């Protein structure tokens, strides 16, 4: 895998540095629910401050804002507040959510020019967003001397291990809400894994047939709910016999056991995405069971990626027990396909 040049090689003294971090953290009632991605961004920011940067201008997206109302929901303020608690230095400036600009997700050059304006160099440390060719991750890298941040480099190094000679069986377990994104990636991953276990919203979408051309293990039972609500009427159902109009909001007890068995005999594990709506306690058991099974397999090289899966690990106090906690969800899955991510490709060697 090609190594982009490191921020350590940059001369940043008295310079204004634009940093793209991935501060896209889970929120709960307008508060940061898990600050892993914020903390993971600190070493690069600290390095720049220690090296005498005049200003460290941090930008990130937050969520997937679409409507006007979303602007309040996804404002950077709570994220900035947490960052300032962890890194109180007036030279750090935090820009507003890059996705409030329509140009961002179109990789628009005009928006990239505005981001670059007044900056001397660019550091991309947003591994979790490196699979996106957006203005703040791709276009801007062509407008300023570009470098890779410490987190980005660390992630490439650790996840790169999954691309080399891995010990088998390799079990890939995936869930979460971004179904369209992930199915595309899983399709390309093909038979790289010896077993692919699927839960969460992704399993729900596969209920009527899988577009994947390799076998996947789907839940045999689910925790069904009469509506999408934390206090919905609910009961355990067979995967194929949910009452009409009901939703599967977690994997059921039999599935938890089956998945745990498959994970126990693995020698390499990659887990991305929760098994249900784990932020609601009544639908959290499946995700917990998977987190515990991954952490319990100390003989395997275990990688957990994605903001929500990492949040679940942290809430259970299990993060220390896995080999690598990745800040990237979709990004680490795409890296597994073996292709260079656009945010990385834009940085010279
Ligand atoms: C993530 O949470 O996976 C990254 O921050 C990227 O977010 P996105 O899927 O909305 O581009
Ligand atoms: Mg995510």
XYZ file of C-alpha atoms and ligand atoms in Angstrom:
361
model
C 0.000 0.000 0.000
C 1.367 3.447 -0.967
C 2.201 5.714 1.951
C 1.137 9.351 1.643
C 3.661 11.845 3.021
C 3.423 12.512 6.726
C 2.577 15.741 8.494
C 5.853 15.163 10.365
C 7.682 16.209 7.178
C 5.839 19.522 6.921
C 7.361 22.812 7.999
C 4.476 24.447 9.800
C 6.129 27.103 11.946
C 4.124 30.358 11.726
C 1.871 28.811 9.079
C -1.895 28.594 8.874
C -2.755 24.921 8.573
C -6.100 23.615 7.352
C -6.816 20.240 8.968
C -9.603 17.930 7.828
C -10.482 15.736 10.802
C -13.349 13.270 11.072
C -15.325 14.768 13.937
C -18.514 13.054 12.776
C -19.412 11.708 16.226
C -22.641 10.126 17.464
C -24.894 12.730 19.095
C -27.517 12.247 21.766
C -29.940 15.102 22.382
C -27.469 17.609 20.983
C -24.601 16.247 23.088
C -21.561 14.241 22.030
C -22.446 10.630 22.870
C -18.987 9.230 22.171
C -15.872 11.353 21.728
C -13.536 8.680 20.341
C -13.131 10.442 16.993
C -12.456 13.769 18.706
C -9.787 12.265 20.945
C -8.276 10.396 18.021
C -7.853 13.707 16.189
C -5.847 15.327 18.980
C -2.307 14.016 18.316
C -2.118 15.678 14.896
C -3.531 18.959 16.202
C -1.109 18.876 19.135
C 1.806 18.119 16.829
C 0.981 21.176 14.708
C 0.655 23.398 17.776
C 3.931 22.110 19.220
C 5.645 22.758 15.887
C 4.633 26.408 16.100
C 1.712 26.686 13.677
C 0.195 30.182 13.762
C -3.304 28.796 13.329
C -4.785 25.315 13.146
C -8.068 25.551 11.270
C -10.052 22.351 11.765
C -12.905 21.331 9.513
C -15.203 18.291 9.431
C -18.626 17.166 8.369
C -21.195 16.116 10.977
C -24.060 13.804 10.066
C -25.871 13.981 6.774
C -27.735 17.306 6.933
C -30.363 17.736 4.245
C -33.035 20.160 5.423
C -32.934 23.619 7.003
C -33.904 22.041 10.356
C -30.867 19.792 10.137
C -28.654 22.866 10.400
C -29.496 23.187 14.089
C -29.263 19.430 14.660
C -25.843 19.110 13.017
C -24.150 22.362 13.998
C -20.541 21.835 15.093
C -21.019 23.679 18.411
C -21.188 20.642 20.771
C -18.283 19.000 18.957
C -16.238 22.190 19.112
C -17.011 22.534 22.830
C -15.707 19.015 23.516
C -12.622 19.612 21.374
C -11.866 22.813 23.294
C -12.176 20.999 26.625
C -9.625 18.472 25.457
C -7.360 20.956 23.678
C -7.638 24.457 25.057
C -5.473 26.494 22.681
C -6.638 29.724 21.045
C -4.750 28.936 17.868
C -7.283 26.194 17.146
C -10.254 27.390 15.052
C -13.176 25.096 14.221
C -15.123 25.700 11.024
C -18.857 25.031 10.689
C -20.067 21.659 9.306
C -18.618 21.326 5.801
C -21.855 19.643 4.641
C -23.808 22.839 5.238
C -22.244 23.822 1.890
C -23.964 22.150 -1.038
C -20.637 21.985 -2.897
C -18.942 19.772 -0.302
C -20.348 16.391 -1.327
C -19.986 17.290 -5.022
C -16.246 17.757 -4.559
C -16.836 21.293 -5.791
C -13.673 23.236 -6.493
C -15.154 26.599 -5.640
C -15.925 25.448 -2.092
C -12.469 23.882 -1.862
C -10.990 27.266 -2.829
C -12.877 28.934 -0.023
C -11.594 26.335 2.438
C -8.029 26.810 1.221
C -8.270 30.586 1.297
C -5.769 32.069 3.748
C -4.162 28.696 4.504
C -0.562 27.675 3.746
C -0.950 23.924 3.874
C -3.450 21.135 4.259
C -3.397 18.082 6.483
C -5.931 15.303 6.008
C -6.371 13.320 9.204
C -9.965 12.249 8.508
C -9.502 8.554 7.925
C -13.216 7.933 8.546
C -14.043 10.175 5.567
C -11.166 9.198 3.281
C -13.524 7.079 1.130
C -15.391 10.267 0.200
C -14.175 12.427 -2.691
C -15.527 15.664 -1.246
C -14.238 19.254 -1.366
C -12.726 19.039 2.123
C -11.152 15.604 1.593
C -10.162 15.625 -2.078
C -10.437 18.850 -4.100
C -8.720 20.954 -1.461
C -5.711 18.607 -1.415
C -4.882 19.821 -4.931
C -4.930 23.480 -3.927
C -2.433 23.428 -1.040
C 0.652 21.368 -0.208
C -1.057 18.290 1.252
C 0.070 15.930 4.022
C -1.395 12.955 5.874
C -2.165 13.302 9.578
C -0.995 10.867 12.242
C -4.368 9.155 12.672
C -4.773 8.634 8.946
C -1.306 7.057 8.769
C -1.926 4.884 11.827
C -5.190 3.593 10.416
C -3.589 2.741 7.073
C -0.859 0.849 8.837
C -3.100 -1.192 11.137
C -5.880 -1.871 8.665
C -3.285 -2.666 6.026
C -2.691 -5.837 7.996
C -6.097 -7.080 6.873
C -4.905 -6.818 3.276
C -1.813 -8.926 3.795
C -1.533 -12.554 4.851
C -4.314 -12.995 7.340
C -4.948 -15.965 9.554
C -8.146 -17.801 8.728
C -11.006 -18.180 9.254
C -11.647 -14.495 8.575
C -15.115 -13.520 9.806
C -16.626 -10.247 8.658
C -19.613 -9.047 10.639
C -21.515 -6.027 9.466
C -24.623 -4.086 10.420
C -25.602 -0.477 10.941
C -27.819 1.914 9.089
C -25.933 2.937 5.928
C -27.212 -0.073 4.026
C -26.813 1.159 0.470
C -23.184 2.171 1.039
C -22.241 -1.073 2.701
C -23.963 -3.511 0.385
C -22.007 -2.033 -2.506
C -18.764 -2.578 -0.668
C -19.695 -6.064 0.503
C -20.496 -7.029 -3.073
C -16.967 -6.074 -4.111
C -15.390 -7.749 -1.117
C -16.769 -10.989 -2.429
C -15.148 -14.036 -0.994
C -12.300 -12.300 0.838
C -13.908 -13.365 4.115
C -14.623 -16.994 5.024
C -17.929 -16.021 6.616
C -20.013 -12.876 6.368
C -22.523 -12.322 9.177
C -25.141 -9.645 8.749
C -27.354 -7.950 11.315
C -28.962 -4.578 11.909
C -30.802 -2.599 9.284
C -28.801 -4.318 6.581
C -30.300 -7.697 7.504
C -33.752 -6.138 7.469
C -33.213 -4.919 3.936
C -32.078 -8.388 2.846
C -35.186 -10.073 4.250
C -36.664 -10.489 0.782
C -33.546 -11.689 -0.950
C -29.851 -10.859 -1.070
C -28.211 -9.147 -4.051
C -24.861 -10.609 -2.975
C -23.442 -13.438 -5.035
C -21.859 -15.248 -2.100
C -23.509 -16.799 0.954
C -24.087 -14.611 3.990
C -25.364 -15.615 7.392
C -28.566 -13.736 8.166
C -30.318 -13.669 11.545
C -32.486 -16.702 12.330
C -34.488 -14.630 14.806
C -34.968 -10.941 15.578
C -36.418 -8.718 18.261
C -39.499 -7.450 16.452
C -41.137 -4.142 17.265
C -44.571 -2.828 16.299
C -43.093 0.561 15.362
C -39.784 2.425 15.308
C -39.874 3.621 18.920
C -37.856 2.962 22.082
C -40.985 1.825 23.938
C -42.672 -0.064 21.085
C -44.485 -3.325 21.725
C -41.896 -6.002 21.016
C -41.220 -9.737 21.001
C -38.741 -12.231 19.619
C -39.784 -13.566 16.178
C -38.325 -15.899 13.591
C -36.465 -13.855 10.951
C -39.061 -14.714 8.346
C -42.176 -14.372 10.461
C -42.352 -10.803 11.629
C -46.001 -9.687 11.792
C -47.022 -7.364 8.964
C -45.796 -3.826 9.498
C -43.384 -4.827 12.286
C -39.661 -4.065 12.200
C -36.713 -6.117 13.384
C -34.823 -3.766 15.707
C -32.237 -6.225 17.026
C -30.947 -9.722 16.370
C -32.628 -12.365 18.526
C -31.107 -14.687 21.169
C -30.540 -17.654 18.788
C -28.744 -15.421 16.305
C -26.593 -13.946 19.082
C -25.511 -17.453 19.974
C -24.813 -18.449 16.356
C -22.855 -15.285 15.646
C -20.897 -15.684 18.904
C -19.963 -19.262 17.901
C -18.732 -18.127 14.488
C -16.731 -15.323 16.089
C -15.219 -17.658 18.687
C -13.584 -19.857 16.051
C -12.307 -16.966 13.891
C -8.629 -15.990 13.680
C -9.288 -12.639 12.026
C -12.382 -10.546 12.706
C -13.620 -7.304 11.235
C -16.767 -5.868 12.830
C -18.506 -2.798 11.489
C -21.960 -1.518 12.454
C -24.376 -2.298 15.288
C -26.792 -5.261 15.167
C -29.819 -3.167 16.064
C -30.949 0.139 17.507
C -28.538 -0.219 20.399
C -29.013 3.339 21.629
C -32.411 2.081 22.889
C -31.682 -0.346 25.769
C -34.422 -2.825 24.782
C -32.763 -3.323 21.386
C -29.147 -3.271 22.519
C -28.582 -6.894 23.496
C -27.521 -8.123 20.061
C -24.874 -5.452 19.638
C -23.633 -6.113 23.171
C -23.396 -9.841 22.500
C -21.341 -9.217 19.366
C -19.072 -6.740 21.158
C -18.489 -9.291 23.903
C -17.844 -12.131 21.471
C -15.332 -10.059 19.481
C -13.527 -8.918 22.628
C -13.502 -12.439 24.090
C -11.565 -13.870 21.144
C -8.075 -12.934 22.244
C -6.479 -15.440 19.827
C -7.734 -13.497 16.821
C -6.612 -10.228 15.208
C -9.767 -8.214 15.893
C -10.659 -4.931 14.220
C -13.738 -2.920 15.083
C -14.635 0.054 12.906
C -17.314 2.716 12.745
C -18.458 5.350 15.195
C -21.448 3.391 16.504
C -19.720 0.035 16.972
C -16.901 1.830 18.755
C -19.406 3.630 20.955
C -20.906 0.255 21.900
C -17.453 -1.131 22.745
C -16.678 1.904 24.887
C -19.974 1.710 26.741
C -19.162 -1.881 27.640
C -15.594 -1.035 28.596
C -14.260 -3.477 25.981
C -12.264 -1.185 23.682
C -8.958 -2.221 25.285
C -9.637 -5.858 24.461
C -9.695 -5.611 20.666
C -6.564 -5.422 18.516
C -7.461 -2.238 16.633
C -10.299 0.198 17.153
C -10.726 2.007 13.861
C -12.330 5.430 13.580
C -13.447 4.472 10.085
C -16.588 2.485 9.328
C -17.305 2.734 5.611
C -13.717 3.862 5.034
C -12.233 0.740 6.589
C -14.638 -1.477 4.662
C -13.638 0.204 1.402
C -9.976 -0.098 2.296
C -10.597 -3.833 2.680
C -11.572 -3.959 -0.970
C -7.931 -3.158 -1.626
C -8.411 0.110 -3.455
C -6.787 3.439 -2.618
C -9.251 5.804 -0.947
C -9.741 9.155 -2.752
C -8.768 11.189 0.324
C -5.484 9.271 0.489
C -4.855 9.248 -3.268
C -4.912 13.069 -3.300
C -1.889 13.288 -0.986
C 1.545 12.936 -2.620
C 4.094 10.407 -1.356
C -18.639 7.845 8.935
O -19.243 8.069 9.979
O -18.639 6.722 8.398
C -17.836 8.927 8.294
O -17.765 10.063 9.113
C -18.385 9.263 6.938
O -19.708 9.703 7.019
P -20.649 9.553 5.729
O -20.930 8.093 5.564
O -21.886 10.351 6.053
O -19.890 10.094 4.547
Mg -20.715 6.206 10.514
